[in-house]
Amino acid sequence: MKSTLILLLLSALLLLAGCESAQQKAYDLKADTIGTHRVVEVYTEAGNKVASIEDNRMRFEMVGERSVRLWLGDKNQKVMIGNMGFIIKDL
């Protein structure tokens, strides 16, 4: 009886520990396949904001360390940002 209770508690802990990981994987899969609502802010080397790009179905791909390729699903456009600072926010 005691071992069954311990086994049940351990199983519950393992299931709860995996929930956040499973949610993150599901979110990443959705974001990579159909996109998600994102805002990308672009900055110069001096730190001045140059542009802000927002889309409800945006996907992105890192190209090297300082470049990113954006796919704007709502507008059906691709944008390449190279050698600039940028911040990508998931909303």
C-alpha positions as a printed Julia matrix, in Angstrom:
91×3 Matrix{Float64}:
  0.0    0.0     0.0
  2.77   2.41    0.97
  4.84   1.61   -2.13
  1.78   2.12   -4.36
  1.2    5.57   -2.85
  4.86   6.52   -3.32
  4.77   5.3    -6.93
  1.59   7.3    -7.55
  3.14  10.47   -6.09
  6.31  10.05   -8.15
  4.25   9.55  -11.31
  2.24  12.71  -10.59
  5.44  14.71  -10.02
  6.91  13.51  -13.3
  3.74  14.45  -15.17
  3.63  17.92  -13.63
  7.32  18.53  -14.28
  6.86  17.75  -17.97
  3.87  20.05  -18.47
  5.88  23.24  -18.91
  8.28  21.51  -21.27
  5.4   20.1   -23.31
  3.71  23.5   -23.46
  6.94  25.14  -24.65
  7.42  22.49  -27.34
  3.81  22.92  -28.52
  4.24  26.72  -28.66
  7.52  26.42  -30.58
  5.94  24.01  -33.07
  3.02  26.39  -33.65
  5.35  29.39  -33.98
  7.61  27.56  -36.45
  4.81  26.21  -38.64
  2.1   28.9   -38.8
  3.79  31.78  -37.0
  2.78  33.78  -33.97
  2.13  37.41  -33.01
  5.56  39.05  -32.79
  7.14  42.48  -32.79
 10.7   43.0   -34.06
 12.48  46.21  -33.11
 15.55  47.11  -35.2
 18.42  49.23  -33.83
 21.57  50.83  -35.23
 25.03  50.14  -33.82
 24.64  53.31  -31.7
 21.41  51.96  -30.19
 18.95  54.19  -32.05
 15.65  52.57  -32.98
 15.29  52.39  -36.77
 12.1   50.38  -37.27
  9.44  48.31  -35.58
  7.85  45.42  -37.51
  4.72  43.7   -36.19
  2.77  40.77  -37.62
  0.2   38.31  -36.29
  1.71  35.28  -38.08
  5.43  36.04  -38.09
  8.1   33.38  -38.35
 11.82  34.03  -38.2
 15.09  32.32  -38.99
 18.48  33.34  -37.66
 21.07  33.78  -40.42
 24.45  33.94  -38.72
 24.87  35.8   -35.46
 23.7   39.29  -36.46
 21.12  38.72  -39.18
 17.54  37.48  -39.21
 15.08  36.56  -41.96
 11.43  37.34  -41.21
  8.35  35.92  -42.88
  5.31  38.14  -42.39
  2.38  35.77  -42.84
 -0.39  38.39  -42.77
  1.33  40.42  -45.52
  2.87  37.41  -47.32
  6.27  39.14  -47.39
  9.84  38.22  -46.49
 12.2   40.71  -44.83
 15.93  40.31  -44.22
 17.63  42.32  -41.47
 21.41  42.14  -41.62
 24.18  43.47  -39.4
 21.79  45.4   -37.17
 20.72  45.0   -33.59
 17.23  43.59  -33.14
 14.87  42.44  -30.41
 12.18  39.86  -31.17
  9.18  39.92  -28.81
  6.51  37.2   -28.71
  3.17  38.67  -27.74
